[in-house]
Coordinates of C-alpha atoms in Angstrom, one line a residue:
M1 CA -33.2 -8.3 -17.0
A2 CA -33.7 -4.8 -18.0
H3 CA -36.1 -2.2 -16.8
L4 CA -36.3 1.5 -16.3
L5 CA -34.2 2.8 -13.3
D6 CA -36.1 4.6 -10.9
T7 CA -33.6 7.5 -9.8
S8 CA -35.3 7.8 -6.3
T9 CA -34.4 4.6 -5.4
L10 CA -30.7 5.3 -5.5
T11 CA -28.9 6.4 -2.5
A12 CA -26.3 8.5 -4.5
P13 CA -27.3 11.2 -6.9
L14 CA -26.4 10.4 -10.5
P15 CA -24.0 13.3 -11.8
P16 CA -25.6 15.5 -14.5
V17 CA -22.6 14.6 -16.6
V18 CA -24.3 11.4 -17.2
L19 CA -27.1 12.1 -19.2
E20 CA -25.4 15.4 -20.6
V21 CA -23.1 12.6 -22.7
G22 CA -25.4 10.0 -23.0
E23 CA -27.8 12.6 -24.7
L24 CA -24.8 13.5 -27.4
F25 CA -24.3 10.0 -28.1
D26 CA -27.8 9.0 -28.6
A27 CA -28.3 12.5 -30.9
A28 CA -25.4 11.0 -33.0
G29 CA -27.4 7.6 -33.5
H30 CA -24.7 5.8 -31.2
E31 CA -25.7 3.5 -27.8
L32 CA -24.0 4.7 -24.8
S33 CA -24.6 3.0 -21.2
L34 CA -22.7 3.9 -18.0
V35 CA -21.3 0.7 -17.1
G36 CA -19.0 -1.2 -14.3
G37 CA -18.0 0.6 -10.7
P38 CA -19.9 3.5 -11.3
V39 CA -23.2 1.7 -11.6
R40 CA -22.6 -0.2 -8.6
D41 CA -21.3 2.4 -6.4
L42 CA -24.7 4.4 -7.2
F43 CA -26.3 1.3 -5.4
L44 CA -23.2 1.9 -2.5
G45 CA -24.1 5.5 -1.9
R46 CA -21.1 7.0 -3.5
V47 CA -20.4 9.0 -6.9
S48 CA -16.8 8.0 -8.1
P49 CA -15.2 10.7 -9.8
D50 CA -13.9 8.4 -12.6
L51 CA -16.7 7.5 -14.9
D52 CA -16.6 4.7 -17.1
F53 CA -19.1 4.1 -20.6
T54 CA -19.5 2.0 -23.3
T55 CA -20.2 2.4 -26.7
S56 CA -21.5 0.7 -30.2
A57 CA -19.5 3.9 -31.7
D58 CA -15.8 2.9 -32.7
P59 CA -13.0 5.4 -31.6
D60 CA -13.5 8.3 -34.3
Q61 CA -17.4 7.9 -33.9
T62 CA -16.6 8.4 -30.0
L63 CA -13.9 11.6 -30.7
A64 CA -16.2 13.3 -33.4
V65 CA -19.4 13.2 -30.7
I66 CA -17.2 14.4 -27.9
R67 CA -13.8 16.9 -29.1
R68 CA -15.8 19.7 -28.7
W69 CA -17.4 19.2 -25.3
A70 CA -15.2 17.2 -23.3
D71 CA -12.9 20.0 -21.4
A72 CA -10.1 18.3 -22.5
Y73 CA -9.6 14.7 -24.3
W74 CA -6.9 11.4 -24.8
E75 CA -6.4 8.5 -27.2
I76 CA -3.8 6.8 -24.8
G77 CA -6.0 3.6 -24.7
R78 CA -7.7 4.2 -28.5
A79 CA -5.8 0.6 -29.0
F80 CA -7.7 -0.6 -26.9
G81 CA -10.8 0.9 -27.9
T82 CA -11.0 3.5 -25.3
I83 CA -11.0 7.4 -25.3
G84 CA -10.7 9.3 -22.2
L85 CA -11.6 12.9 -21.4
R86 CA -12.4 15.1 -18.7
K87 CA -15.6 16.8 -18.1
D88 CA -16.5 19.1 -15.1
G89 CA -14.0 17.7 -12.6
F90 CA -15.1 14.0 -13.6
Q91 CA -12.2 12.0 -15.2
I92 CA -14.4 9.9 -18.1
E93 CA -13.3 6.7 -20.4
I94 CA -15.6 5.9 -23.3
T95 CA -14.6 2.1 -24.3
T96 CA -16.1 0.7 -27.7
Y97 CA -18.0 -2.4 -27.1
R98 CA -15.6 -5.2 -26.7
A99 CA -14.6 -8.8 -25.5
E100 CA -10.7 -9.8 -24.0
A101 CA -9.2 -13.0 -23.7
Y102 CA -5.8 -14.0 -22.6
D103 CA -3.2 -16.4 -24.1
P104 CA -1.7 -19.0 -22.2
E105 CA 1.4 -17.7 -22.1
S106 CA 0.7 -14.2 -22.8
R107 CA 0.9 -11.3 -20.3
N108 CA -1.1 -8.8 -22.5
P109 CA -5.0 -8.6 -23.2
K110 CA -5.9 -9.3 -26.9
V111 CA -8.9 -6.9 -27.6
A112 CA -11.9 -7.2 -30.3
F113 CA -14.7 -5.1 -30.5
G114 CA -18.1 -6.6 -29.4
T115 CA -21.4 -5.7 -31.1
S116 CA -23.6 -5.5 -28.3
L117 CA -23.7 -4.5 -24.7
E118 CA -25.1 -7.7 -23.8
D119 CA -22.1 -9.3 -24.9
D120 CA -20.0 -6.2 -23.5
L121 CA -21.5 -7.2 -20.0
L122 CA -20.9 -11.1 -20.2
R123 CA -16.8 -9.9 -20.7
R124 CA -17.2 -8.2 -17.5
D125 CA -15.4 -9.8 -14.0
F126 CA -17.8 -9.6 -11.5
T127 CA -21.7 -9.5 -11.4
I128 CA -21.7 -6.3 -9.4
N129 CA -19.6 -4.9 -11.8
A130 CA -21.5 -6.4 -15.5
M131 CA -24.7 -3.7 -14.7
A132 CA -25.0 -1.1 -16.9
L133 CA -27.2 1.8 -17.4
R134 CA -28.8 2.7 -20.7
L135 CA -28.7 6.6 -21.8
P136 CA -30.4 8.9 -21.8
S137 CA -33.3 6.1 -21.2
L138 CA -32.0 5.3 -17.5
E139 CA -32.8 1.4 -18.6
L140 CA -31.0 -0.4 -16.2
V141 CA -29.6 -3.7 -17.7
D142 CA -28.5 -6.4 -15.2
L143 CA -28.3 -9.7 -16.8
F144 CA -26.4 -11.9 -14.0
G145 CA -28.2 -10.5 -10.4
G146 CA -25.3 -7.6 -9.3
V147 CA -28.0 -5.7 -7.6
R148 CA -29.2 -9.0 -5.7
D149 CA -25.3 -10.1 -5.6
L150 CA -24.5 -6.2 -4.3
H151 CA -27.1 -6.6 -1.6
A152 CA -26.1 -10.1 -0.2
G153 CA -22.5 -9.4 -0.1
M154 CA -21.7 -12.1 -2.2
L155 CA -18.9 -11.9 -5.3
R156 CA -20.1 -14.1 -8.3
T157 CA -18.8 -14.0 -12.1
P158 CA -21.2 -13.9 -14.9
G159 CA -20.4 -17.0 -16.4
T160 CA -18.4 -19.7 -15.3
P161 CA -15.0 -18.8 -12.4
S162 CA -12.6 -21.0 -14.7
S163 CA -13.5 -19.1 -17.9
S164 CA -13.8 -15.8 -16.4
F165 CA -10.4 -16.1 -15.0
S166 CA -9.2 -18.3 -18.1
D167 CA -9.7 -14.9 -19.9
D168 CA -8.3 -12.3 -17.2
P169 CA -6.0 -14.3 -14.4
L170 CA -5.6 -11.1 -12.7
R171 CA -9.4 -10.8 -12.1
M172 CA -8.0 -13.4 -9.1
M173 CA -6.7 -10.7 -7.4
R174 CA -9.3 -8.5 -8.2
A175 CA -11.9 -10.7 -6.4
A176 CA -9.4 -10.0 -3.1
R177 CA -9.3 -6.7 -3.6
F178 CA -13.2 -6.0 -3.6
V179 CA -13.2 -8.0 -0.2
S180 CA -10.9 -5.4 1.3
Q181 CA -12.7 -2.9 -0.5
L182 CA -16.8 -3.4 -0.2
G183 CA -16.5 -6.1 2.2
V184 CA -18.1 -8.5 0.1
A185 CA -17.3 -12.3 0.5
V186 CA -16.3 -14.9 -2.4
A187 CA -18.7 -17.2 -3.3
P188 CA -17.9 -20.8 -2.8
D189 CA -17.4 -21.7 -6.9
V190 CA -15.5 -18.5 -7.2
S191 CA -13.0 -19.5 -4.5
E192 CA -12.7 -23.1 -6.1
A193 CA -11.5 -21.8 -8.9
M194 CA -9.1 -19.5 -7.7
T195 CA -7.5 -22.2 -5.8
A196 CA -7.2 -24.3 -8.6
M197 CA -6.2 -21.7 -11.0
A198 CA -3.9 -19.6 -8.9
E199 CA -0.6 -20.5 -10.5
R200 CA -2.0 -18.7 -13.9
I201 CA -1.8 -15.7 -12.0
C202 CA 2.1 -15.8 -13.1
I203 CA 1.5 -14.4 -16.4
I204 CA 0.3 -11.2 -15.4
S205 CA 2.8 -8.4 -15.4
A206 CA 4.4 -7.7 -11.8
E207 CA 3.3 -3.9 -12.5
R208 CA 0.0 -5.0 -12.7
V209 CA -0.1 -7.1 -10.0
R210 CA 1.3 -4.4 -7.8
D211 CA -1.3 -2.1 -8.7
E212 CA -4.0 -4.5 -7.3
L213 CA -2.2 -5.1 -3.8
V214 CA -1.9 -1.2 -3.7
K215 CA -5.6 -1.3 -4.2
L216 CA -6.2 -4.1 -1.8
I217 CA -3.9 -2.5 0.6
Q218 CA -6.0 0.6 0.8
G219 CA -9.1 -0.7 1.3
R220 CA -11.3 -0.7 4.2
S221 CA -10.6 -4.4 5.2
P222 CA -6.8 -5.1 3.8
D223 CA -6.5 -8.4 6.4
A224 CA -9.8 -9.8 4.7
G225 CA -8.3 -9.0 0.9
I226 CA -4.9 -10.5 2.5
D227 CA -6.7 -13.6 4.0
V228 CA -7.9 -14.3 0.4
L229 CA -5.1 -14.3 -1.3
V230 CA -3.1 -16.9 1.3
D231 CA -6.6 -19.0 1.3
T232 CA -6.9 -19.9 -2.7
G233 CA -2.7 -20.2 -2.9
L234 CA -2.9 -16.7 -4.9
A235 CA -0.2 -15.8 -1.8
D236 CA 2.0 -18.4 -3.3
H237 CA 2.9 -16.8 -6.3
V238 CA 2.5 -13.1 -5.2
L239 CA 3.3 -13.0 -1.2
P240 CA 5.3 -16.0 -0.6
E241 CA 6.6 -14.4 2.5
V242 CA 3.2 -13.9 4.2
A243 CA 1.9 -16.9 3.2
A244 CA 4.5 -19.0 4.9
L245 CA 3.7 -17.3 8.5
R246 CA 1.1 -19.6 9.1
L247 CA 3.8 -22.2 9.6
E248 CA 5.6 -19.9 12.5
T249 CA 4.9 -19.7 16.4
D250 CA 5.7 -16.1 17.9
E251 CA 7.9 -14.4 20.0
H252 CA 5.1 -15.3 22.8
H253 CA 5.3 -19.0 22.8
R254 CA 1.4 -18.9 22.8
H255 CA 0.8 -21.3 20.2
K256 CA -0.4 -17.9 18.4
D257 CA -0.1 -18.0 14.4
V258 CA 2.2 -15.4 13.2
Y259 CA 0.3 -15.2 10.5
Q260 CA -2.8 -14.5 12.3
H261 CA -0.8 -12.3 14.3
S262 CA 0.6 -9.9 11.3
L263 CA -3.1 -9.3 10.3
T264 CA -3.8 -8.4 14.0
V265 CA -1.2 -6.2 13.3
L266 CA -2.6 -4.5 10.1
R267 CA -5.9 -4.5 11.3
Q268 CA -4.6 -2.3 14.3
A269 CA -2.4 -0.6 12.3
C270 CA -5.2 0.8 10.5
E271 CA -7.5 1.9 13.5
L272 CA -3.9 4.4 14.2
E273 CA -3.9 6.1 11.1
T274 CA -5.4 9.7 11.4
D275 CA -7.6 12.0 9.1
D276 CA -6.0 13.8 6.5
D277 CA -5.0 16.8 8.6
G278 CA -2.8 14.0 10.8
P279 CA 0.6 13.1 10.2
V280 CA -0.5 9.5 9.1
P281 CA -3.2 10.1 7.0
S282 CA -5.2 7.1 6.0
P283 CA -5.1 4.4 4.2
D284 CA -1.0 5.1 4.3
V285 CA 0.5 2.3 2.0
V286 CA 4.0 2.2 3.8
L287 CA 3.1 1.7 7.3
R288 CA 0.3 -0.8 5.8
F289 CA 3.0 -3.1 3.8
A290 CA 5.2 -2.8 6.2
A291 CA 2.6 -3.9 9.2
L292 CA 2.1 -6.9 7.1
L293 CA 5.3 -8.1 6.1
H294 CA 6.8 -6.7 9.9
D295 CA 7.8 -10.6 10.7
I296 CA 8.4 -12.7 7.5
G297 CA 12.0 -12.9 8.4
K298 CA 10.5 -15.3 11.4
P299 CA 10.7 -18.6 9.1
A300 CA 14.5 -17.9 8.2
T301 CA 15.3 -16.9 11.7
R302 CA 13.2 -19.8 13.8
K303 CA 15.5 -21.7 16.3
F304 CA 14.4 -24.3 18.8
E305 CA 15.9 -23.6 22.1
P306 CA 16.6 -26.4 25.3
G307 CA 13.5 -26.4 26.6
G308 CA 11.0 -25.9 23.9
A309 CA 11.4 -22.1 23.6
V310 CA 11.1 -20.6 20.0
S311 CA 13.5 -17.4 18.5
F312 CA 13.4 -15.6 16.1
R313 CA 16.8 -13.7 16.6
H314 CA 17.6 -11.3 13.8
H315 CA 14.6 -11.7 12.7
D316 CA 13.6 -7.7 11.8
A317 CA 17.4 -7.1 10.1
V318 CA 16.4 -10.5 7.6
G319 CA 13.0 -9.6 7.5
A320 CA 14.0 -6.0 6.1
K321 CA 15.9 -7.5 3.0
L322 CA 13.2 -10.1 2.6
A323 CA 10.8 -7.0 2.1
A324 CA 12.7 -5.0 0.1
K325 CA 13.1 -7.8 -2.4
R326 CA 9.6 -8.7 -2.5
L327 CA 8.6 -5.3 -3.5
R328 CA 11.6 -4.6 -5.6
A329 CA 10.1 -7.9 -7.6
L330 CA 6.8 -6.6 -7.4
R331 CA 8.1 -3.2 -9.2
F332 CA 7.4 -1.0 -6.5
D333 CA 8.9 2.5 -6.2
N334 CA 12.7 3.0 -4.6
D335 CA 10.9 5.4 -2.0
T336 CA 8.5 2.5 -1.1
I337 CA 10.6 -0.1 -0.6
K338 CA 12.8 1.9 1.4
A339 CA 10.5 2.9 3.5
V340 CA 9.0 -0.5 4.2
A341 CA 12.1 -2.2 4.8
R342 CA 13.3 0.5 6.8
L343 CA 10.2 -0.2 9.3
V344 CA 10.4 -3.9 9.1
E345 CA 14.0 -3.3 10.4
L346 CA 13.1 -1.0 13.4
H347 CA 9.9 -2.5 14.5
M348 CA 11.5 -4.1 17.6
R349 CA 14.0 -1.6 18.5
F350 CA 11.3 -0.3 20.9
Y351 CA 11.3 -3.5 23.1
G352 CA 14.8 -2.5 24.5
Y353 CA 13.5 0.5 25.9
G354 CA 10.3 -1.6 27.2
E355 CA 12.6 -3.9 29.6
A356 CA 15.5 -1.5 30.6
G357 CA 14.7 2.0 29.9
W358 CA 16.8 4.3 27.5
S359 CA 19.3 7.4 27.8
D360 CA 18.6 10.5 26.1
S361 CA 20.8 9.4 23.8
A362 CA 19.7 6.1 23.1
V363 CA 16.1 8.3 22.0
R364 CA 17.8 10.3 20.2
R365 CA 19.1 7.6 17.9
Y366 CA 15.9 6.1 17.9
V367 CA 14.1 9.7 16.2
N368 CA 17.6 10.2 14.9
D369 CA 17.2 6.4 13.1
A370 CA 13.4 6.5 11.8
G371 CA 13.9 10.0 10.5
P372 CA 10.5 10.9 8.8
L373 CA 9.3 7.5 9.3
L374 CA 8.8 8.0 13.0
E375 CA 5.1 8.8 13.1
R376 CA 4.9 5.6 11.5
L377 CA 7.2 3.6 13.5
H378 CA 5.3 4.9 16.5
R379 CA 2.0 3.1 14.8
L380 CA 3.7 -0.4 13.6
T381 CA 5.0 -0.9 17.6
R382 CA 1.9 0.0 19.3
S383 CA 0.2 -2.3 16.4
D384 CA 2.9 -5.1 17.1
V385 CA 1.3 -5.7 21.2
T386 CA -1.1 -8.3 20.3
T387 CA -0.7 -10.2 23.5
R388 CA -4.5 -11.3 25.2
N389 CA -2.3 -10.8 28.4
R390 CA -3.9 -7.6 29.6
R391 CA -1.3 -6.3 32.3
K392 CA 1.3 -7.0 29.8
A393 CA -0.3 -4.8 27.1
E394 CA -1.1 -2.4 29.6
R395 CA 2.6 -2.2 30.7
L396 CA 4.0 -2.1 27.3
A397 CA 1.2 1.1 26.2
F398 CA 2.4 2.7 29.4
A399 CA 6.3 1.9 28.2
Y400 CA 5.7 3.4 24.9
D401 CA 3.4 6.5 26.3
D402 CA 6.4 7.2 28.1
L403 CA 8.7 7.0 25.2
E404 CA 6.5 9.6 22.9
A405 CA 6.6 11.9 26.0
R406 CA 10.6 11.9 26.3
I407 CA 10.4 12.1 22.5
A408 CA 8.7 15.4 22.6
D409 CA 10.5 16.4 25.8
L410 CA 13.4 16.6 24.1
A411 CA 12.5 17.5 20.6
E412 CA 11.3 20.7 22.3
Q413 CA 14.7 21.6 23.7
E414 CA 16.5 19.9 20.8
E415 CA 14.5 19.7 17.5
L416 CA 15.0 16.2 17.7
A417 CA 13.5 15.8 14.2
Q418 CA 16.5 17.5 12.3
I419 CA 19.7 16.6 14.5
R420 CA 22.7 17.3 12.7
P421 CA 26.4 18.1 13.9
D422 CA 27.0 21.1 16.0
L423 CA 29.6 21.9 13.2
D424 CA 28.5 21.7 9.3
G425 CA 31.0 20.5 6.4
E426 CA 32.6 24.2 5.8
Q427 CA 33.2 24.6 8.9
I428 CA 34.8 21.5 9.3
M429 CA 37.2 21.8 6.6
A430 CA 37.9 25.6 7.9
L431 CA 38.8 24.5 10.9
L432 CA 41.0 21.3 9.8
G433 CA 42.5 23.2 6.8
I434 CA 41.5 20.2 5.0
R435 CA 39.7 19.8 1.3
P436 CA 36.3 17.7 0.3
G437 CA 37.0 14.1 1.3
P438 CA 36.2 10.9 3.3
V439 CA 38.2 12.4 5.8
V440 CA 35.6 15.4 6.6
G441 CA 32.8 12.6 6.2
R442 CA 34.4 10.9 8.8
A443 CA 34.8 14.1 10.8
Y444 CA 30.9 14.8 10.4
R445 CA 30.2 11.2 11.4
Y446 CA 31.9 11.9 14.5
L447 CA 30.7 15.2 15.4
L448 CA 27.0 13.4 15.2
E449 CA 28.1 10.8 17.4
E450 CA 29.1 13.1 20.1
R451 CA 25.5 15.2 19.4
M452 CA 23.6 12.0 19.6
E453 CA 25.6 11.0 23.2
H454 CA 25.6 13.9 24.9
G455 CA 23.2 16.4 23.2
P456 CA 23.4 20.2 21.4
H457 CA 27.3 21.5 22.2
D458 CA 28.0 25.0 21.7
P459 CA 30.5 25.9 19.4
A460 CA 33.9 26.5 20.9
D461 CA 33.1 22.8 22.6
A462 CA 32.4 21.8 19.5
E463 CA 36.0 22.8 17.8
T464 CA 37.7 21.6 20.8
K465 CA 36.1 18.2 20.3
L466 CA 36.9 18.3 17.0
R467 CA 40.6 19.4 17.3
Q468 CA 41.0 16.4 20.0
W469 CA 39.9 13.8 18.0
W470 CA 41.5 15.1 14.5
T471 CA 45.0 14.7 16.9
E472 CA 44.4 11.2 17.0
Q473 CA 44.0 10.5 13.0
P474 CA 47.1 9.9 10.6
E475 CA 45.7 12.5 8.4
S476 CA 46.8 15.2 11.1
Q477 CA 50.2 14.6 10.4
E478 CA 49.6 15.7 6.9
S479 CA 47.9 18.6 7.2
T480 CA 48.5 21.3 9.4
P481 CA 45.1 23.4 11.2

């Protein structure tokens, strides 16, 4: 179906740059249409800074049209028919009509240029992304009911789902991502095809799967997107540790599914993120992955105790290793891997405080061990309380309020976020008359332990303690301070 679009019906303005580039291509004798997500977003009341166009022009012809008009342009995607450019703050991609298909054993698409807008739309992932706006005429081309499905909140494919996912298995991941981002539901036939074809995701590179997972986790309802991955069996291949949580019982022994508990923790963690000026701006990928993965060590540590109780001792440490292994397999960067694994490792630490209270030295260690992750750890720990027992929830919340207050009080006195020994490495070497080496590291760690246990010392006291420690070391017999 195609008809002239009344732009007054849109809930977002059409950027002037869209009409400008449309007139340029029209004057050069080429077809050009705004296509896919940017068209969908106009109906959702938003304008994306990234604009996608499709054209009858080949890459050489596209370059001839935009070379002088663009603020900058690049040809990185030329082999796929795509020319990228920047204009008036917008990132623009213009791609020649095309069709893609995957070989059964291939990780990469084969690209063939198409000849018409209609053929190009047929090869797109979902009907809500298979709409186009011909330029400069503003003719809306919606052959597959994209506007209808968008209003209904339903995710369908232009052709048969099996054909769509066979062409590009990553589209199954995108379905879950759109559930998270847009709040849509997956049509029954689409869900059935995803379930039947889930194993085919294995031909997709880890990097492309990772990128879709990141977009999913950053969505407004990441728990709903993860649920789609688990229900269809895709998680068995991309996040098997999360899928395995469905079989477990949580630490409260209320017959509560640890998988559902993890989704609740993820949802609650999202709610505790801050605005851009706060300590954990939303969406925070590290916090969200830590919330999702925080209990994945439970299947490996489950033990049935006498009397029917179930324990998961050390699931935090085991989970940290499993989280790091999974994120490495998905080709995440080292900083993200370390941060997520560390949060998983620390997520149970607070419960000792809630049960018995801590000395000042224990509070210092908590802050020091969390380091720059402290604000995320606060949120992860609070999110991990999902009990329906109101009194228990209130007691835990009060205990954590108390811990945060003590951290704030000590931070005022001691600059907790930057805890260091009272003497640095240069001072240690000068005082003991030793050269750089392992002994300096041991001395440094000794002073750090003293600092944690007793708080800051003045330099004279620190020197006295260090000299006393030194007399007990075998190396002191070989070196005279």
